[in-house]
């Protein structure tokens, strides 16, 4: 959805402006007396008490509480809760806590301070990071966030892109006939990228339709689940398509904020599902949209 896209855009402005720095060339400190004090409990939006000092010259990653989960490796996907401040500011510029859902992104899609600072941490760790401007958005940034930054980050999950995409590898096919009857073609091996297309003459949906293509064996999805999923979609005339597999960026979806996905409730995690969405007239100021068909791989529950 757009909220997770915005979240990842703001958390992941590309680190290409200054050329990609090699993590091995950076000095990463474990503490600094300049770091702010972090107030508040894990799992909630923290507040900071600033030291009054200038930001550390080096990338600094201080562990506030230690987890014992899997280690974060280079180019992994991480699922995190986080909040970010410009150095010395009491105003949060970005916060997953305020959005109410964790965020997932690839370490090769984020600022250098994140890309290098999170490697070697573990699932369950809570850290405060001070990131120099040249490892963040620079000293003058078009999105208004510049200078040294501070983030509080809680690591909820990690894995390689292959590990994530393999979430559906053990699912059992069951929807071939239902798809054929409906005029929908879903292609792609389970555990890998899927595509979806609409056959000529297939009737447009008048309500949201959900077809389980392959059933996983994970826990059942609830109306409160937060899920990591890959998806591909096509407009009903196949003129417009998009895929998270193509960009290597799975989406974090909070079921509470995804009314079009209510058909997933009760379906097991690890399933591949086709979802047909009717055209919308564009109520409440929203743009009108043609009918669409999605294929969704529910890779894991967060």
XYZ file of C-alpha atoms in Angstrom:
302
model
C 0.000 0.000 0.000
C 1.045 3.620 -0.315
C 1.739 4.077 3.391
C 4.334 1.315 3.389
C 5.714 2.664 0.109
C 6.050 6.119 1.678
C 7.613 4.600 4.753
C 10.189 2.745 2.773
C 10.815 5.795 0.573
C 11.526 7.967 3.570
C 13.535 5.306 5.386
C 15.358 4.342 2.237
C 16.335 7.382 0.232
C 19.058 5.961 -1.977
C 22.625 6.257 -0.785
C 23.848 6.957 -4.290
C 24.147 10.752 -4.098
C 27.639 10.589 -2.632
C 28.554 7.271 -4.220
C 28.165 4.105 -2.202
C 30.656 3.982 0.655
C 32.254 0.677 1.589
C 31.280 -0.314 5.117
C 34.781 -1.663 5.721
C 36.189 1.836 5.214
C 34.064 3.331 8.016
C 34.914 3.567 11.699
C 31.838 2.447 13.643
C 31.871 3.310 17.352
C 29.835 1.484 20.001
C 29.201 4.514 22.229
C 29.779 8.240 22.626
C 29.105 10.627 25.504
C 27.494 12.927 22.924
C 24.646 10.470 22.272
C 21.215 11.484 23.558
C 19.527 9.518 26.337
C 16.670 7.364 25.036
C 13.514 7.453 27.170
C 10.572 5.060 26.989
C 9.932 1.351 26.721
C 10.808 -0.865 23.777
C 7.865 -1.242 21.414
C 6.739 2.360 21.886
C 7.665 5.720 20.382
C 10.754 6.847 22.346
C 11.736 10.374 23.298
C 15.272 11.734 23.498
C 17.102 13.885 26.035
C 19.896 15.629 24.144
C 23.403 15.892 25.584
C 24.001 19.429 24.319
C 27.128 18.196 22.541
C 27.938 18.113 18.836
C 27.211 14.907 16.952
C 29.973 12.261 16.935
C 32.217 12.360 13.875
C 31.888 8.597 13.352
C 28.885 6.389 12.789
C 27.929 5.315 16.319
C 25.685 2.354 17.122
C 24.982 1.839 20.831
C 23.079 -1.249 21.948
C 20.316 -0.359 24.426
C 19.073 -3.916 24.892
C 20.377 -7.087 23.338
C 18.428 -9.688 21.417
C 19.460 -13.263 20.788
C 17.930 -13.751 17.350
C 19.460 -14.185 13.938
C 22.394 -11.974 12.918
C 21.834 -9.266 10.304
C 24.049 -9.861 7.275
C 25.039 -7.581 4.400
C 22.253 -7.046 1.842
C 19.696 -8.735 4.114
C 16.142 -7.556 4.407
C 15.420 -6.222 7.872
C 12.066 -5.699 9.530
C 12.298 -2.896 12.065
C 10.497 -0.401 14.217
C 12.297 2.940 14.209
C 12.102 6.660 14.869
C 14.401 9.336 13.463
C 15.454 12.831 14.515
C 17.765 15.476 13.139
C 20.578 16.025 15.650
C 19.377 18.259 18.504
C 15.737 18.318 17.383
C 12.799 17.257 19.537
C 10.683 16.692 16.423
C 10.566 13.203 14.944
C 10.863 13.358 11.142
C 9.935 9.720 10.536
C 8.531 7.032 12.818
C 7.141 3.556 12.253
C 5.774 3.692 15.810
C 3.513 6.588 14.840
C 2.307 4.680 11.772
C 1.574 1.659 13.943
C 3.358 -0.958 11.845
C 6.869 -2.275 11.341
C 8.749 -1.560 8.113
C 10.782 -3.940 5.955
C 13.504 -2.946 3.503
C 16.695 -4.211 1.958
C 19.949 -2.919 3.410
C 21.143 -2.169 -0.119
C 18.229 0.292 -0.471
C 18.972 2.551 2.502
C 21.342 5.288 3.625
C 24.910 4.227 4.376
C 24.495 4.647 8.136
C 21.736 2.039 8.152
C 23.369 -0.203 5.556
C 26.617 -0.383 7.525
C 25.351 0.234 11.052
C 22.827 -2.611 11.242
C 25.092 -5.390 9.931
C 26.197 -7.654 12.765
C 23.283 -6.736 15.020
C 20.732 -9.383 15.981
C 16.975 -9.792 15.869
C 15.678 -8.456 19.176
C 18.371 -5.770 19.494
C 17.317 -2.206 20.306
C 19.913 0.402 19.397
C 20.410 4.138 19.161
C 22.406 5.232 16.105
C 24.081 8.531 15.381
C 24.725 8.918 11.655
C 27.027 11.598 10.170
C 25.495 13.705 7.411
C 27.670 12.152 4.695
C 26.260 8.713 5.603
C 22.689 10.039 5.632
C 21.054 12.641 3.379
C 23.915 15.158 3.337
C 23.982 18.674 4.751
C 21.318 20.097 2.452
C 18.623 17.715 1.364
C 15.643 18.135 -0.929
C 13.359 16.303 1.515
C 14.210 18.739 4.294
C 16.073 16.179 6.420
C 19.768 17.020 6.604
C 22.802 17.047 8.844
C 23.640 14.336 11.382
C 20.711 12.088 12.303
C 19.753 9.929 15.267
C 17.604 6.803 15.003
C 16.276 4.448 17.624
C 15.832 1.058 15.936
C 14.344 -2.243 17.102
C 15.154 -5.225 14.872
C 12.156 -7.534 14.491
C 13.385 -9.789 11.687
C 16.082 -10.373 9.102
C 16.723 -12.620 6.133
C 18.098 -12.748 2.623
C 15.805 -12.004 -0.311
C 15.946 -15.680 -1.313
C 14.971 -16.788 2.197
C 12.038 -14.394 2.205
C 10.772 -15.357 -1.243
C 10.950 -19.021 -0.243
C 8.087 -18.492 2.211
C 5.646 -20.162 -0.203
C 7.987 -22.931 -1.408
C 6.176 -25.667 0.538
C 2.612 -24.575 -0.246
C 0.191 -27.045 -1.860
C -1.453 -26.070 -5.162
C -5.235 -26.040 -5.030
C -6.551 -23.154 -7.107
C -5.815 -24.150 -10.702
C -9.439 -24.932 -11.601
C -10.857 -21.870 -9.860
C -8.380 -19.643 -11.707
C -9.137 -21.285 -15.058
C -12.885 -20.897 -14.482
C -12.385 -17.225 -13.638
C -10.177 -16.467 -16.653
C -7.075 -15.629 -14.639
C -3.565 -16.935 -15.353
C -1.018 -17.120 -12.519
C 2.507 -18.231 -13.460
C 5.748 -18.776 -11.572
C 7.159 -21.463 -9.301
C 6.134 -21.460 -5.657
C 8.912 -19.933 -3.593
C 9.848 -17.609 -6.461
C 8.399 -14.723 -8.431
C 4.791 -14.906 -9.627
C 2.986 -13.078 -12.415
C -0.719 -12.662 -13.059
C -2.664 -11.840 -16.220
C -6.314 -11.622 -17.215
C -7.541 -13.800 -20.080
C -9.526 -12.253 -22.938
C -13.215 -12.047 -22.110
C -12.888 -12.569 -18.348
C -15.698 -10.720 -16.560
C -14.635 -7.806 -14.390
C -15.176 -8.385 -10.658
C -18.025 -6.478 -9.019
C -16.731 -7.215 -5.515
C -13.385 -8.284 -4.082
C -12.758 -11.954 -4.916
C -10.104 -14.079 -3.192
C -8.816 -17.353 -4.678
C -6.243 -19.429 -2.776
C -3.807 -20.561 -5.482
C -1.588 -22.608 -3.151
C -2.154 -23.178 0.566
C 0.709 -22.722 3.020
C 1.149 -24.402 6.372
C 1.836 -21.392 8.610
C -0.410 -19.767 11.210
C -3.771 -18.466 10.044
C -3.873 -14.793 9.085
C -6.044 -12.661 11.373
C -7.556 -9.197 10.989
C -4.695 -7.911 13.171
C -1.786 -9.677 11.436
C 1.237 -7.798 10.134
C 2.544 -9.648 7.094
C 5.546 -9.560 4.813
C 4.389 -10.248 1.270
C 5.499 -10.172 -2.315
C 2.879 -9.216 -4.870
C 2.342 -8.581 -8.545
C -0.655 -6.902 -10.094
C -2.139 -6.164 -13.465
C -4.905 -3.887 -14.620
C -7.846 -5.844 -16.027
C -6.779 -5.088 -19.624
C -3.163 -6.145 -18.814
C -1.926 -2.706 -19.905
C -0.346 -1.855 -16.560
C 1.628 -4.275 -14.393
C 3.857 -4.005 -11.347
C 5.760 -6.453 -9.162
C 7.597 -6.323 -5.851
C 9.686 -9.279 -7.048
C 10.993 -7.171 -9.948
C 12.335 -4.521 -7.584
C 13.357 -7.026 -4.908
C 11.347 -5.238 -2.253
C 8.642 -7.139 -0.369
C 5.920 -5.084 1.292
C 4.947 -4.945 4.946
C 1.160 -5.030 5.159
C -0.891 -4.403 8.268
C -4.208 -6.226 7.843
C -5.925 -3.590 9.995
C -5.134 -0.983 7.295
C -5.827 -3.159 4.242
C -9.577 -3.401 3.608
C -9.019 -5.002 0.193
C -7.249 -7.949 1.809
C -9.955 -9.094 4.236
C -10.287 -12.266 2.139
C -6.893 -13.333 3.509
C -8.278 -13.754 7.039
C -8.151 -17.454 7.882
C -5.702 -18.264 5.072
C -2.374 -19.690 6.337
C 0.881 -17.758 6.127
C 2.984 -19.245 3.310
C 0.083 -19.218 0.843
C -0.113 -17.793 -2.683
C -3.420 -16.012 -3.244
C -5.093 -14.259 -6.183
C -7.163 -11.193 -5.301
C -9.482 -9.553 -7.826
C -10.435 -5.950 -7.089
C -13.389 -4.207 -8.780
C -13.076 -0.838 -10.483
C -13.616 2.074 -8.104
C -15.492 5.222 -8.973
C -13.132 7.309 -6.876
C -15.226 8.214 -3.851
C -14.114 10.674 -1.160
C -11.733 12.476 -3.466
C -9.750 9.354 -4.360
C -8.859 8.841 -8.004
C -10.922 6.337 -9.936
C -9.163 3.063 -10.648
C -9.793 0.240 -13.127
C -10.403 -3.325 -12.017
C -7.191 -5.086 -11.027
C -5.904 -8.583 -10.356
C -3.220 -9.289 -7.758
C -1.198 -12.360 -6.906
C 0.136 -12.247 -3.359
C 2.717 -14.506 -1.702
C 2.363 -14.236 2.073
C 5.991 -14.890 3.006
C 5.894 -14.490 6.772
C 4.042 -13.054 9.737
C 5.819 -10.260 11.598
